[in-house]
Amino acid sequence: MNLGLQKRVAIVAASSQGIGRATAHAFAAEGCRIAMCARGANTLQQAADEIRQKHGTEVYAEPFDVTDHAAVQSFVEATVSKFGSADICVTNAGGPPAKGFLATSSEDWQKAIDLNLLSTVYFAHAVIPHMQKKRWGRIVTITSITTKQPVADLVLSNAVRAGVVGLVKSLANEFGKDNILVNNIGPGFTATARLIELAASRSTALNKKQSEIFEGWAADAPLKRLGQPEEVADAIVWLASDRASYITGQTLLVDGGMYKGL
Ligand SMILES: NC(=O)c1ccc[n+]([C@@H]2O[C@H](COP(=O)([O-])OP(=O)(O)OC[C@H]3O[C@@H](n4cnc5c(N)ncnc54)[C@H](OP(=O)(O)O)[C@@H]3O)[C@@H](O)[C@H]2O)c1
């Protein structure tokens, strides 16, 4: 299947490891030029070098925090002046900490809003005018299965990510006329550093071994295993491609069937 992504410019936020890094690799494998970021400069540089070597594509990498509005804006402007456009934008960040509701502070809520909702707003604000000029654009937000089904002790994610879904649907409605398609990807339990962090806090809370936590998550999905970051990445690339040209405003779960609803 020709995805039609050759020479497109793909911005992938928070991409020095995990799902973001796998997504940057997957776009590079399709012939896209890549703009990537994360806070830690060394890990980001390593990830960027690996992509250049493996796929022979141009990569622009800049270390910054996606909660910094000015930094997001200047990263997008620098990407456009380097590559000529910002065709695809995958928004991503770390996840909020696992806590029960009464253990959360107002600071936790503000941080989760900054990290998971406002960072998406900042990227959308920065890229949409460029996409409008080209009359072609794809925004894919990375959220979580929590957008469909709350997960225990992830009240911050359960609540704040719903705002991203509202944003996605609103942007899809407003900018469809400009041929800008906006969709959301909700990963289920996926084998990354984030999942090890969640397993550690769940194992303390439940007084169980981490291996039991992982086994429980795998058992909860009809496919009886965790997801791999590359499996989420492939779904994102397809959604951003010419092969998904009549799909907008949707949430696609990549969760091995874990979501229990119809
Ligand atoms: N893995 C799962 O099972 C799962 C399931 C559902 C949803 N999700 C969500 O999917 C997203 C990605 O998860 P992941 O598993 O790939 O996480 P991960 O392996 O921990 O990777 C997170 C990436 O984001 C970067 N990052 C974190 N905070 C950032 C910030 N403020 N500014 C810029 N970059 C930042 C990290 O680099 P630096 O630390 O150097 O900045 C790293 O490159 C998260 O929102 C997570 O909650 C994950």
PDB file of C-alpha atoms and ligand atoms in Angstrom:
ATOM      1  CA  MET A   1       0.000   0.000   0.000  1.00  0.00           C
ATOM      2  CA  ASN A   2       1.458   3.360  -0.987  1.00  0.00           C
ATOM      3  CA  LEU A   3       0.817   5.714   1.924  1.00  0.00           C
ATOM      4  CA  GLY A   4       1.700   8.801  -0.124  1.00  0.00           C
ATOM      5  CA  LEU A   5       3.912  10.257   2.595  1.00  0.00           C
ATOM      6  CA  GLN A   6       7.185  10.588   0.655  1.00  0.00           C
ATOM      7  CA  LYS A   7       8.880  13.962   1.445  1.00  0.00           C
ATOM      8  CA  ARG A   8       6.121  15.060   3.832  1.00  0.00           C
ATOM      9  CA  VAL A   9       7.320  16.898   6.936  1.00  0.00           C
ATOM     10  CA  ALA A  10       6.305  15.110  10.141  1.00  0.00           C
ATOM     11  CA  ILE A  11       6.586  16.812  13.513  1.00  0.00           C
ATOM     12  CA  VAL A  12       6.551  14.223  16.287  1.00  0.00           C
ATOM     13  CA  ALA A  13       6.522  15.717  19.791  1.00  0.00           C
ATOM     14  CA  ALA A  14       8.027  13.998  22.847  1.00  0.00           C
ATOM     15  CA  SER A  15       9.850  11.482  20.698  1.00  0.00           C
ATOM     16  CA  SER A  16      13.191  10.542  22.267  1.00  0.00           C
ATOM     17  CA  GLN A  17      11.754   7.232  23.477  1.00  0.00           C
ATOM     18  CA  GLY A  18       8.638   5.080  23.676  1.00  0.00           C
ATOM     19  CA  ILE A  19       5.660   5.604  21.362  1.00  0.00           C
ATOM     20  CA  GLY A  20       6.944   8.986  20.123  1.00  0.00           C
ATOM     21  CA  ARG A  21      10.298   7.565  19.035  1.00  0.00           C
ATOM     22  CA  ALA A  22       8.668   4.574  17.324  1.00  0.00           C
ATOM     23  CA  THR A  23       6.375   7.037  15.505  1.00  0.00           C
ATOM     24  CA  ALA A  24       9.304   9.171  14.311  1.00  0.00           C
ATOM     25  CA  HIS A  25      10.960   5.983  12.976  1.00  0.00           C
ATOM     26  CA  ALA A  26       7.769   4.891  11.234  1.00  0.00           C
ATOM     27  CA  PHE A  27       7.329   8.257   9.439  1.00  0.00           C
ATOM     28  CA  ALA A  28      11.023   8.270   8.477  1.00  0.00           C
ATOM     29  CA  ALA A  29      10.613   4.768   7.022  1.00  0.00           C
ATOM     30  CA  GLU A  30       7.890   6.234   4.747  1.00  0.00           C
ATOM     31  CA  GLY A  31      10.307   8.882   3.456  1.00  0.00           C
ATOM     32  CA  CYS A  32       9.174  11.800   5.655  1.00  0.00           C
ATOM     33  CA  ARG A  33      11.492  14.464   6.969  1.00  0.00           C
ATOM     34  CA  ILE A  34      11.271  14.513  10.751  1.00  0.00           C
ATOM     35  CA  ALA A  35      11.162  17.259  13.400  1.00  0.00           C
ATOM     36  CA  MET A  36      11.373  15.876  16.909  1.00  0.00           C
ATOM     37  CA  CYS A  37      11.718  17.081  20.502  1.00  0.00           C
ATOM     38  CA  ALA A  38      11.956  15.991  24.147  1.00  0.00           C
ATOM     39  CA  ARG A  39      13.402  17.623  27.264  1.00  0.00           C
ATOM     40  CA  GLY A  40      16.545  15.499  27.644  1.00  0.00           C
ATOM     41  CA  ALA A  41      19.062  16.628  24.991  1.00  0.00           C
ATOM     42  CA  ASN A  42      21.308  13.540  25.030  1.00  0.00           C
ATOM     43  CA  THR A  43      18.601  10.912  24.594  1.00  0.00           C
ATOM     44  CA  LEU A  44      16.979  13.086  21.929  1.00  0.00           C
ATOM     45  CA  GLN A  45      20.242  13.429  19.989  1.00  0.00           C
ATOM     46  CA  GLN A  46      20.767   9.644  20.145  1.00  0.00           C
ATOM     47  CA  ALA A  47      17.254   8.999  18.859  1.00  0.00           C
ATOM     48  CA  ALA A  48      17.702  11.549  16.041  1.00  0.00           C
ATOM     49  CA  ASP A  49      21.057  10.047  14.981  1.00  0.00           C
ATOM     50  CA  GLU A  50      19.555   6.557  14.961  1.00  0.00           C
ATOM     51  CA  ILE A  51      16.760   7.730  12.623  1.00  0.00           C
ATOM     52  CA  ARG A  52      19.195   9.512  10.270  1.00  0.00           C
ATOM     53  CA  GLN A  53      21.402   6.418  10.060  1.00  0.00           C
ATOM     54  CA  LYS A  54      18.622   3.879   9.696  1.00  0.00           C
ATOM     55  CA  HIS A  55      16.393   5.743   7.219  1.00  0.00           C
ATOM     56  CA  GLY A  56      18.786   8.231   5.570  1.00  0.00           C
ATOM     57  CA  THR A  57      16.308  11.067   6.095  1.00  0.00           C
ATOM     58  CA  GLU A  58      16.714  14.634   7.359  1.00  0.00           C
ATOM     59  CA  VAL A  59      15.959  15.080  11.059  1.00  0.00           C
ATOM     60  CA  TYR A  60      15.648  18.329  12.987  1.00  0.00           C
ATOM     61  CA  ALA A  61      15.828  17.749  16.759  1.00  0.00           C
ATOM     62  CA  GLU A  62      15.394  20.413  19.436  1.00  0.00           C
ATOM     63  CA  PRO A  63      15.329  19.847  23.222  1.00  0.00           C
ATOM     64  CA  PHE A  64      12.513  21.699  25.027  1.00  0.00           C
ATOM     65  CA  ASP A  65       9.508  21.157  27.252  1.00  0.00           C
ATOM     66  CA  VAL A  66       6.188  20.901  25.370  1.00  0.00           C
ATOM     67  CA  THR A  67       4.471  22.863  28.167  1.00  0.00           C
ATOM     68  CA  ASP A  68       6.486  25.940  27.096  1.00  0.00           C
ATOM     69  CA  HIS A  69       4.207  27.744  24.616  1.00  0.00           C
ATOM     70  CA  ALA A  70       6.934  30.007  23.185  1.00  0.00           C
ATOM     71  CA  ALA A  71       9.279  27.052  22.695  1.00  0.00           C
ATOM     72  CA  VAL A  72       6.604  25.073  20.814  1.00  0.00           C
ATOM     73  CA  GLN A  73       5.894  28.069  18.564  1.00  0.00           C
ATOM     74  CA  SER A  74       9.552  28.670  17.749  1.00  0.00           C
ATOM     75  CA  PHE A  75      10.165  24.934  17.120  1.00  0.00           C
ATOM     76  CA  VAL A  76       7.331  24.847  14.575  1.00  0.00           C
ATOM     77  CA  GLU A  77       8.583  28.057  12.901  1.00  0.00           C
ATOM     78  CA  ALA A  78      12.125  26.645  12.745  1.00  0.00           C
ATOM     79  CA  THR A  79      10.776  23.395  11.231  1.00  0.00           C
ATOM     80  CA  VAL A  80       8.901  25.316   8.540  1.00  0.00           C
ATOM     81  CA  SER A  81      11.888  27.503   7.694  1.00  0.00           C
ATOM     82  CA  LYS A  82      14.125  24.414   7.470  1.00  0.00           C
ATOM     83  CA  PHE A  83      11.792  22.044   5.593  1.00  0.00           C
ATOM     84  CA  GLY A  84       9.246  24.406   3.961  1.00  0.00           C
ATOM     85  CA  SER A  85       6.087  23.082   5.666  1.00  0.00           C
ATOM     86  CA  ALA A  86       4.580  21.365   8.693  1.00  0.00           C
ATOM     87  CA  ASP A  87       2.396  18.750   6.995  1.00  0.00           C
ATOM     88  CA  ILE A  88       1.881  16.338   9.857  1.00  0.00           C
ATOM     89  CA  CYS A  89       1.895  17.047  13.584  1.00  0.00           C
ATOM     90  CA  VAL A  90       1.745  14.286  16.163  1.00  0.00           C
ATOM     91  CA  THR A  91       1.215  15.737  19.622  1.00  0.00           C
ATOM     92  CA  ASN A  92       2.605  13.779  22.528  1.00  0.00           C
ATOM     93  CA  ALA A  93       4.034  14.245  26.042  1.00  0.00           C
ATOM     94  CA  GLY A  94       4.679  12.223  29.159  1.00  0.00           C
ATOM     95  CA  GLY A  95       1.707  11.004  31.174  1.00  0.00           C
ATOM     96  CA  PRO A  96       0.472  12.398  34.499  1.00  0.00           C
ATOM     97  CA  PRO A  97       1.331  10.477  37.707  1.00  0.00           C
ATOM     98  CA  ALA A  98      -0.840   7.590  38.898  1.00  0.00           C
ATOM     99  CA  LYS A  99      -2.849   8.689  41.945  1.00  0.00           C
ATOM    100  CA  GLY A 100      -6.258   8.155  43.506  1.00  0.00           C
ATOM    101  CA  PHE A 101      -8.447  11.291  43.460  1.00  0.00           C
ATOM    102  CA  LEU A 102      -7.994  12.290  47.134  1.00  0.00           C
ATOM    103  CA  ALA A 103      -4.202  12.081  46.800  1.00  0.00           C
ATOM    104  CA  THR A 104      -4.148  14.653  43.981  1.00  0.00           C
ATOM    105  CA  SER A 105      -3.266  18.297  44.641  1.00  0.00           C
ATOM    106  CA  SER A 106      -4.268  21.381  42.665  1.00  0.00           C
ATOM    107  CA  GLU A 107      -0.695  21.493  41.441  1.00  0.00           C
ATOM    108  CA  ASP A 108      -1.086  17.949  40.021  1.00  0.00           C
ATOM    109  CA  TRP A 109      -4.205  19.058  38.151  1.00  0.00           C
ATOM    110  CA  GLN A 110      -2.548  22.177  36.751  1.00  0.00           C
ATOM    111  CA  LYS A 111       0.480  20.152  35.627  1.00  0.00           C
ATOM    112  CA  ALA A 112      -1.679  17.520  33.949  1.00  0.00           C
ATOM    113  CA  ILE A 113      -3.641  20.233  32.120  1.00  0.00           C
ATOM    114  CA  ASP A 114      -0.395  21.933  31.014  1.00  0.00           C
ATOM    115  CA  LEU A 115       1.223  18.656  29.933  1.00  0.00           C
ATOM    116  CA  ASN A 116      -1.592  16.799  28.251  1.00  0.00           C
ATOM    117  CA  LEU A 117      -4.130  19.426  27.156  1.00  0.00           C
ATOM    118  CA  LEU A 118      -2.386  22.773  26.700  1.00  0.00           C
ATOM    119  CA  SER A 119       0.689  21.326  24.970  1.00  0.00           C
ATOM    120  CA  THR A 120      -1.718  19.965  22.323  1.00  0.00           C
ATOM    121  CA  VAL A 121      -3.346  23.394  22.028  1.00  0.00           C
ATOM    122  CA  TYR A 122       0.095  25.030  21.544  1.00  0.00           C
ATOM    123  CA  PHE A 123       1.085  22.655  18.723  1.00  0.00           C
ATOM    124  CA  ALA A 124      -2.296  22.999  17.005  1.00  0.00           C
ATOM    125  CA  HIS A 125      -2.090  26.812  17.186  1.00  0.00           C
ATOM    126  CA  ALA A 126       1.373  26.787  15.673  1.00  0.00           C
ATOM    127  CA  VAL A 127       0.855  24.297  12.821  1.00  0.00           C
ATOM    128  CA  ILE A 128      -2.677  25.025  11.568  1.00  0.00           C
ATOM    129  CA  PRO A 129      -1.863  28.342   9.773  1.00  0.00           C
ATOM    130  CA  HIS A 130       0.922  26.553   7.848  1.00  0.00           C
ATOM    131  CA  MET A 131      -1.379  23.641   6.976  1.00  0.00           C
ATOM    132  CA  GLN A 132      -4.064  26.082   5.813  1.00  0.00           C
ATOM    133  CA  LYS A 133      -1.606  27.685   3.381  1.00  0.00           C
ATOM    134  CA  LYS A 134      -0.889  24.272   1.809  1.00  0.00           C
ATOM    135  CA  ARG A 135      -4.511  23.089   2.047  1.00  0.00           C
ATOM    136  CA  TRP A 136      -3.226  19.791   3.452  1.00  0.00           C
ATOM    137  CA  GLY A 137      -2.602  18.823   7.037  1.00  0.00           C
ATOM    138  CA  ARG A 138      -2.818  16.001   9.538  1.00  0.00           C
ATOM    139  CA  ILE A 139      -2.870  16.363  13.306  1.00  0.00           C
ATOM    140  CA  VAL A 140      -2.807  13.171  15.360  1.00  0.00           C
ATOM    141  CA  THR A 141      -2.973  13.483  19.135  1.00  0.00           C
ATOM    142  CA  ILE A 142      -1.608  10.698  21.319  1.00  0.00           C
ATOM    143  CA  THR A 143      -3.778  10.257  24.387  1.00  0.00           C
ATOM    144  CA  SER A 144      -4.801   6.969  26.000  1.00  0.00           C
ATOM    145  CA  ILE A 145      -7.443   4.290  26.313  1.00  0.00           C
ATOM    146  CA  THR A 146      -8.580   6.480  29.243  1.00  0.00           C
ATOM    147  CA  THR A 147     -10.432   8.627  26.670  1.00  0.00           C
ATOM    148  CA  LYS A 148     -12.932   5.759  26.361  1.00  0.00           C
ATOM    149  CA  GLN A 149     -12.571   3.802  29.565  1.00  0.00           C
ATOM    150  CA  PRO A 150     -11.182   5.183  32.845  1.00  0.00           C
ATOM    151  CA  VAL A 151      -8.184   3.307  34.294  1.00  0.00           C
ATOM    152  CA  ALA A 152      -7.823   2.807  38.079  1.00  0.00           C
ATOM    153  CA  ASP A 153      -5.582   5.384  39.803  1.00  0.00           C
ATOM    154  CA  LEU A 154      -5.202   7.410  36.605  1.00  0.00           C
ATOM    155  CA  VAL A 155      -7.835  10.019  37.494  1.00  0.00           C
ATOM    156  CA  LEU A 156      -5.638  12.819  36.104  1.00  0.00           C
ATOM    157  CA  SER A 157      -5.391  11.089  32.742  1.00  0.00           C
ATOM    158  CA  ASN A 158      -9.051   9.956  32.801  1.00  0.00           C
ATOM    159  CA  ALA A 159     -10.239  13.543  33.274  1.00  0.00           C
ATOM    160  CA  VAL A 160      -7.761  15.715  31.374  1.00  0.00           C
ATOM    161  CA  ARG A 161      -7.508  13.614  28.209  1.00  0.00           C
ATOM    162  CA  ALA A 162     -11.246  13.972  27.653  1.00  0.00           C
ATOM    163  CA  GLY A 163     -10.461  17.645  26.976  1.00  0.00           C
ATOM    164  CA  VAL A 164      -8.115  16.594  24.167  1.00  0.00           C
ATOM    165  CA  VAL A 165     -10.919  14.590  22.557  1.00  0.00           C
ATOM    166  CA  GLY A 166     -13.159  17.680  22.704  1.00  0.00           C
ATOM    167  CA  LEU A 167     -10.368  19.701  21.106  1.00  0.00           C
ATOM    168  CA  VAL A 168      -9.801  17.084  18.380  1.00  0.00           C
ATOM    169  CA  LYS A 169     -13.483  17.019  17.428  1.00  0.00           C
ATOM    170  CA  SER A 170     -13.668  20.847  17.444  1.00  0.00           C
ATOM    171  CA  LEU A 171     -10.564  21.239  15.264  1.00  0.00           C
ATOM    172  CA  ALA A 172     -11.808  18.533  12.888  1.00  0.00           C
ATOM    173  CA  ASN A 173     -15.099  20.449  12.502  1.00  0.00           C
ATOM    174  CA  GLU A 174     -13.479  23.868  12.082  1.00  0.00           C
ATOM    175  CA  PHE A 175     -10.622  22.975   9.731  1.00  0.00           C
ATOM    176  CA  GLY A 176     -12.065  20.185   7.582  1.00  0.00           C
ATOM    177  CA  LYS A 177     -12.768  22.883   4.959  1.00  0.00           C
ATOM    178  CA  ASP A 178      -8.981  23.417   4.733  1.00  0.00           C
ATOM    179  CA  ASN A 179      -8.328  19.683   4.221  1.00  0.00           C
ATOM    180  CA  ILE A 180      -6.825  19.425   7.703  1.00  0.00           C
ATOM    181  CA  LEU A 181      -7.735  16.101   9.312  1.00  0.00           C
ATOM    182  CA  VAL A 182      -7.536  15.807  13.086  1.00  0.00           C
ATOM    183  CA  ASN A 183      -7.697  12.461  14.881  1.00  0.00           C
ATOM    184  CA  ASN A 184      -6.770  10.936  18.202  1.00  0.00           C
ATOM    185  CA  ILE A 185      -4.929   7.711  19.000  1.00  0.00           C
ATOM    186  CA  GLY A 186      -5.579   5.996  22.323  1.00  0.00           C
ATOM    187  CA  PRO A 187      -2.914   3.449  23.223  1.00  0.00           C
ATOM    188  CA  GLY A 188      -3.744   0.633  25.614  1.00  0.00           C
ATOM    189  CA  PHE A 189      -1.013  -0.864  27.784  1.00  0.00           C
ATOM    190  CA  THR A 190       2.112  -0.542  25.667  1.00  0.00           C
ATOM    191  CA  ALA A 191       5.606  -1.767  26.609  1.00  0.00           C
ATOM    192  CA  THR A 192       7.524   1.501  27.248  1.00  0.00           C
ATOM    193  CA  ALA A 193       9.313   3.251  30.124  1.00  0.00           C
ATOM    194  CA  ARG A 194       5.993   4.906  31.055  1.00  0.00           C
ATOM    195  CA  LEU A 195       4.422   1.501  31.651  1.00  0.00           C
ATOM    196  CA  ILE A 196       7.285   0.428  33.934  1.00  0.00           C
ATOM    197  CA  GLU A 197       6.674   3.622  35.941  1.00  0.00           C
ATOM    198  CA  LEU A 198       2.934   2.829  36.187  1.00  0.00           C
ATOM    199  CA  ALA A 199       3.612  -0.799  37.149  1.00  0.00           C
ATOM    200  CA  ALA A 200       5.907   0.377  39.960  1.00  0.00           C
ATOM    201  CA  SER A 201       3.244   2.615  41.471  1.00  0.00           C
ATOM    202  CA  ARG A 202       0.495  -0.003  41.018  1.00  0.00           C
ATOM    203  CA  SER A 203       2.674  -2.680  42.611  1.00  0.00           C
ATOM    204  CA  THR A 204       3.232  -0.475  45.679  1.00  0.00           C
ATOM    205  CA  ALA A 205      -0.456   0.426  45.921  1.00  0.00           C
ATOM    206  CA  LEU A 206      -1.650  -3.200  45.648  1.00  0.00           C
ATOM    207  CA  ASN A 207       1.320  -4.846  47.379  1.00  0.00           C
ATOM    208  CA  LYS A 208       1.852  -7.126  44.377  1.00  0.00           C
ATOM    209  CA  LYS A 209       4.934  -7.962  42.321  1.00  0.00           C
ATOM    210  CA  GLN A 210       5.460  -5.847  39.204  1.00  0.00           C
ATOM    211  CA  SER A 211       5.387  -9.022  37.089  1.00  0.00           C
ATOM    212  CA  GLU A 212       1.846  -9.731  38.356  1.00  0.00           C
ATOM    213  CA  ILE A 213       0.779  -6.217  37.397  1.00  0.00           C
ATOM    214  CA  PHE A 214       2.095  -6.699  33.854  1.00  0.00           C
ATOM    215  CA  GLU A 215       0.416 -10.119  33.612  1.00  0.00           C
ATOM    216  CA  GLY A 216      -2.895  -8.628  34.785  1.00  0.00           C
ATOM    217  CA  TRP A 217      -2.758  -5.902  32.126  1.00  0.00           C
ATOM    218  CA  ALA A 218      -1.916  -8.419  29.398  1.00  0.00           C
ATOM    219  CA  ALA A 219      -4.746 -10.743  30.533  1.00  0.00           C
ATOM    220  CA  ASP A 220      -7.236  -7.870  30.343  1.00  0.00           C
ATOM    221  CA  ALA A 221      -6.792  -7.552  26.565  1.00  0.00           C
ATOM    222  CA  PRO A 222      -8.390 -10.159  24.265  1.00  0.00           C
ATOM    223  CA  LEU A 223      -5.005 -10.425  22.504  1.00  0.00           C
ATOM    224  CA  LYS A 224      -3.490 -11.469  25.898  1.00  0.00           C
ATOM    225  CA  ARG A 225      -0.350  -9.387  25.614  1.00  0.00           C
ATOM    226  CA  LEU A 226       0.920  -5.817  25.945  1.00  0.00           C
ATOM    227  CA  GLY A 227       1.164  -3.619  22.849  1.00  0.00           C
ATOM    228  CA  GLN A 228       4.467  -2.640  21.278  1.00  0.00           C
ATOM    229  CA  PRO A 229       5.211   1.045  20.558  1.00  0.00           C
ATOM    230  CA  GLU A 230       5.686   0.174  16.869  1.00  0.00           C
ATOM    231  CA  GLU A 231       2.092  -1.095  16.695  1.00  0.00           C
ATOM    232  CA  VAL A 232       0.801   2.273  17.919  1.00  0.00           C
ATOM    233  CA  ALA A 233       3.177   4.070  15.540  1.00  0.00           C
ATOM    234  CA  ASP A 234       1.887   2.151  12.499  1.00  0.00           C
ATOM    235  CA  ALA A 235      -1.699   3.184  13.283  1.00  0.00           C
ATOM    236  CA  ILE A 236      -0.619   6.838  13.599  1.00  0.00           C
ATOM    237  CA  VAL A 237       1.214   6.759  10.261  1.00  0.00           C
ATOM    238  CA  TRP A 238      -1.783   5.221   8.523  1.00  0.00           C
ATOM    239  CA  LEU A 239      -4.132   7.871  10.018  1.00  0.00           C
ATOM    240  CA  ALA A 240      -1.804  10.609   8.752  1.00  0.00           C
ATOM    241  CA  SER A 241      -1.534   9.077   5.292  1.00  0.00           C
ATOM    242  CA  ASP A 242      -3.402   9.581   2.019  1.00  0.00           C
ATOM    243  CA  ARG A 243      -5.028   6.176   2.643  1.00  0.00           C
ATOM    244  CA  ALA A 244      -7.077   7.663   5.516  1.00  0.00           C
ATOM    245  CA  SER A 245      -8.268  10.765   3.647  1.00  0.00           C
ATOM    246  CA  TYR A 246     -11.958  10.625   4.715  1.00  0.00           C
ATOM    247  CA  ILE A 247     -11.407  10.065   8.450  1.00  0.00           C
ATOM    248  CA  THR A 248     -11.463  13.016  10.825  1.00  0.00           C
ATOM    249  CA  GLY A 249     -12.558  13.780  14.387  1.00  0.00           C
ATOM    250  CA  GLN A 250     -12.142  10.156  15.465  1.00  0.00           C
ATOM    251  CA  THR A 251     -10.467   8.309  18.302  1.00  0.00           C
ATOM    252  CA  LEU A 252      -8.761   5.065  17.318  1.00  0.00           C
ATOM    253  CA  LEU A 253      -7.787   2.768  20.172  1.00  0.00           C
ATOM    254  CA  VAL A 254      -4.692   0.600  19.736  1.00  0.00           C
ATOM    255  CA  ASP A 255      -5.331  -1.547  22.779  1.00  0.00           C
ATOM    256  CA  GLY A 256      -5.444  -5.224  21.768  1.00  0.00           C
ATOM    257  CA  GLY A 257      -9.224  -5.040  22.235  1.00  0.00           C
ATOM    258  CA  MET A 258      -9.032  -4.048  25.923  1.00  0.00           C
ATOM    259  CA  TYR A 259     -11.839  -1.459  25.728  1.00  0.00           C
ATOM    260  CA  LYS A 260     -14.956  -3.252  26.936  1.00  0.00           C
ATOM    261  CA  GLY A 261     -17.629  -1.135  25.245  1.00  0.00           C
ATOM    262  CA  LEU A 262     -19.298  -1.584  21.870  1.00  0.00           C
TER     263      LEU A 262
HETATM  264  N1  LIG B   1       2.834   3.211  27.441  1.00  0.00           N
HETATM  265  C1  LIG B   1       1.556   3.026  27.704  1.00  0.00           C
HETATM  266  O1  LIG B   1       1.106   1.942  28.101  1.00  0.00           O
HETATM  267  C2  LIG B   1       0.593   4.155  27.477  1.00  0.00           C
HETATM  268  C3  LIG B   1      -0.791   3.875  27.506  1.00  0.00           C
HETATM  269  C4  LIG B   1      -1.690   4.891  27.311  1.00  0.00           C
HETATM  270  C5  LIG B   1      -1.249   6.178  27.111  1.00  0.00           C
HETATM  271  N2  LIG B   1       0.093   6.436  27.085  1.00  0.00           N
HETATM  272  C6  LIG B   1       0.502   7.820  26.909  1.00  0.00           C
HETATM  273  O2  LIG B   1       1.218   7.958  25.699  1.00  0.00           O
HETATM  274  C7  LIG B   1       2.183   9.008  25.857  1.00  0.00           C
HETATM  275  C8  LIG B   1       3.567   8.467  25.503  1.00  0.00           C
HETATM  276  O3  LIG B   1       3.833   7.409  26.385  1.00  0.00           O
HETATM  277  P1  LIG B   1       5.156   6.494  26.314  1.00  0.00           P
HETATM  278  O4  LIG B   1       4.749   5.211  26.944  1.00  0.00           O
HETATM  279  O5  LIG B   1       5.746   6.518  24.976  1.00  0.00           O
HETATM  280  O6  LIG B   1       6.083   7.296  27.353  1.00  0.00           O
HETATM  281  P2  LIG B   1       7.671   7.227  27.568  1.00  0.00           P
HETATM  282  O7  LIG B   1       8.245   5.951  27.069  1.00  0.00           O
HETATM  283  O8  LIG B   1       7.857   7.596  29.010  1.00  0.00           O
HETATM  284  O9  LIG B   1       8.226   8.417  26.643  1.00  0.00           O
HETATM  285  C9  LIG B   1       7.829   9.740  26.871  1.00  0.00           C
HETATM  286  C10 LIG B   1       8.571  10.643  25.898  1.00  0.00           C
HETATM  287  O10 LIG B   1       8.057  11.965  26.072  1.00  0.00           O
HETATM  288  C11 LIG B   1       9.117  12.867  26.391  1.00  0.00           C
HETATM  289  N3  LIG B   1       8.543  13.882  27.286  1.00  0.00           N
HETATM  290  C12 LIG B   1       7.960  13.655  28.491  1.00  0.00           C
HETATM  291  N4  LIG B   1       7.551  14.823  29.022  1.00  0.00           N
HETATM  292  C13 LIG B   1       7.881  15.800  28.129  1.00  0.00           C
HETATM  293  C14 LIG B   1       7.747  17.203  28.125  1.00  0.00           C
HETATM  294  N5  LIG B   1       7.161  17.859  29.150  1.00  0.00           N
HETATM  295  N6  LIG B   1       8.221  17.912  27.067  1.00  0.00           N
HETATM  296  C15 LIG B   1       8.827  17.265  26.030  1.00  0.00           C
HETATM  297  N7  LIG B   1       8.971  15.928  25.976  1.00  0.00           N
HETATM  298  C16 LIG B   1       8.512  15.205  27.027  1.00  0.00           C
HETATM  299  C17 LIG B   1      10.183  11.994  27.045  1.00  0.00           C
HETATM  300  O11 LIG B   1      11.495  12.558  26.977  1.00  0.00           O
HETATM  301  P3  LIG B   1      12.054  13.527  28.155  1.00  0.00           P
HETATM  302  O12 LIG B   1      11.708  12.867  29.446  1.00  0.00           O
HETATM  303  O13 LIG B   1      13.519  13.638  27.890  1.00  0.00           O
HETATM  304  O14 LIG B   1      11.348  14.840  27.976  1.00  0.00           O
HETATM  305  C18 LIG B   1      10.072  10.747  26.154  1.00  0.00           C
HETATM  306  O15 LIG B   1      10.736  10.940  24.943  1.00  0.00           O
HETATM  307  C19 LIG B   1       2.070   9.483  27.314  1.00  0.00           C
HETATM  308  O16 LIG B   1       1.225  10.593  27.394  1.00  0.00           O
HETATM  309  C20 LIG B   1       1.442   8.288  28.002  1.00  0.00           C
HETATM  310  O17 LIG B   1       0.773   8.640  29.185  1.00  0.00           O
HETATM  311  C21 LIG B   1       1.019   5.455  27.249  1.00  0.00           C
END
